[in-house]
Amino acid sequence: MKFFIKIKDGKPFEHPIAEDNFRLAYPEIDINNLPSNFAEFKRVSPPALGVYEKNQTCSYEIVDGVYQDVWASEEISDEEKLARQNEVKKIFAETLNYASWIFDEKTCTFYPPVTPPDDNQIYDWDEKNTQWVEKIAKE
């Protein structure tokens, strides 16, 4: 789907307009020959927030000559990062609580010390023997 945006004083003004709505609002404008106060607009999906990011915002800017969505986010503070890590550790302790698993601060996730097999079978973690055990389906 195509989008268009109004340009005012050389900058994007208001929000992008879907092509169908643009045609209804401005039937006199040829979308293949836009006047200088309109431009084609490229929609860009927001990226997933990182584990230590917050407050995702969107602005409309020119990138490589095309008006488009530009996404930004903030890094959380050291205090928020520690709180998030402690919450993940608490939940892990209340649920799985495998002593052998390793907490990765970079991803804020616990990982087993041994990678699970990659053979399309289902496995459970055996903490006593620190290994993956194939889960046998009940018949």
XYZ file of C-alpha atoms in Angstrom:
139
model
C 0.000 0.000 0.000
C 1.271 3.455 -0.874
C 1.348 6.370 1.541
C 1.782 10.108 1.088
C 2.695 12.907 3.460
C 2.132 16.637 3.371
C 5.266 18.814 3.340
C 5.209 22.209 5.076
C 8.243 24.476 5.250
C 10.350 21.638 3.840
C 9.399 19.194 6.616
C 6.863 16.370 6.978
C 3.610 17.751 8.353
C 1.023 15.765 10.286
C 0.738 12.036 9.582
C 1.100 9.879 6.461
C -2.071 9.315 4.445
C -2.953 5.952 2.880
C -3.378 6.100 -0.891
C -7.145 5.421 -0.855
C -7.721 8.209 1.676
C -5.367 10.519 -0.199
C -7.328 10.031 -3.425
C -10.588 10.824 -1.596
C -9.182 13.883 0.172
C -7.293 15.246 -2.849
C -9.027 13.965 -6.016
C -7.435 16.750 -8.086
C -3.845 15.595 -7.334
C -2.123 13.173 -9.706
C -0.209 10.791 -7.396
C 2.294 10.131 -10.194
C 3.104 13.839 -10.413
C 2.868 15.165 -6.848
C 3.024 18.893 -6.141
C 5.932 20.119 -3.994
C 3.796 20.169 -0.838
C 3.291 16.368 -0.930
C 5.678 13.418 -1.092
C 5.461 9.672 -1.217
C 6.005 8.084 2.183
C 7.547 4.709 3.059
C 6.082 2.877 6.059
C 8.717 1.123 8.161
C 7.652 -1.394 10.810
C 8.995 -0.748 14.287
C 11.920 -2.915 15.320
C 11.534 -5.123 18.371
C 12.721 -3.394 21.493
C 15.899 -4.793 22.980
C 15.744 -6.276 26.445
C 17.225 -3.089 27.898
C 15.311 -0.514 25.812
C 12.142 1.499 26.453
C 10.081 4.434 25.154
C 10.049 3.623 21.461
C 9.183 6.678 19.367
C 8.654 7.353 15.697
C 9.462 10.436 13.666
C 9.103 11.181 9.961
C 12.384 11.951 8.235
C 14.102 11.788 4.861
C 16.334 8.728 4.512
C 18.164 8.276 1.209
C 15.834 10.815 -0.392
C 12.614 9.151 0.806
C 10.315 10.292 3.607
C 9.791 7.425 6.023
C 9.272 6.284 9.618
C 12.434 6.516 11.717
C 12.294 4.615 15.006
C 14.233 5.412 18.158
C 14.273 4.122 21.726
C 16.011 4.837 25.006
C 18.371 2.595 26.912
C 17.067 1.912 30.400
C 19.039 3.199 33.375
C 21.472 1.027 35.328
C 18.902 0.857 38.147
C 16.161 -0.293 35.756
C 18.534 -2.823 34.204
C 19.352 -4.296 37.620
C 15.646 -4.394 38.540
C 14.825 -6.208 35.282
C 17.619 -8.739 35.844
C 16.488 -9.331 39.434
C 12.891 -9.875 38.284
C 14.001 -12.456 35.688
C 16.171 -14.201 38.292
C 13.266 -14.227 40.769
C 10.867 -15.749 38.242
C 13.463 -18.349 37.250
C 14.034 -19.257 40.932
C 10.264 -19.625 41.464
C 9.768 -21.819 38.388
C 12.626 -23.811 36.855
C 15.391 -22.994 39.367
C 18.078 -25.121 37.700
C 21.334 -24.451 39.565
C 23.394 -25.449 36.522
C 21.849 -22.892 34.186
C 23.792 -19.723 33.457
C 22.409 -16.191 33.537
C 23.493 -14.073 30.558
C 23.387 -10.381 31.501
C 23.553 -9.307 27.848
C 20.276 -11.048 26.978
C 18.772 -11.123 30.508
C 18.064 -14.825 30.036
C 19.064 -18.125 31.621
C 20.672 -20.724 29.361
C 21.383 -24.394 29.986
C 25.031 -25.421 30.203
C 24.429 -27.855 27.336
C 22.706 -26.916 24.089
C 19.565 -29.005 23.496
C 19.737 -31.529 20.654
C 18.552 -30.280 17.282
C 16.784 -33.377 15.956
C 13.109 -32.322 16.097
C 12.460 -34.412 19.225
C 11.110 -33.029 22.484
C 13.455 -32.932 25.461
C 13.271 -32.169 29.164
C 16.169 -30.916 31.233
C 17.558 -33.424 33.767
C 19.168 -31.207 36.406
C 20.579 -34.103 38.440
C 22.639 -35.348 35.471
C 22.834 -31.926 33.744
C 21.694 -33.248 30.405
C 18.753 -33.248 28.030
C 16.528 -36.323 28.150
C 14.194 -37.165 25.313
C 10.580 -36.885 26.359
C 8.699 -40.056 25.480
C 5.158 -39.489 24.270
C 2.497 -41.328 26.254
C 0.332 -43.615 24.181
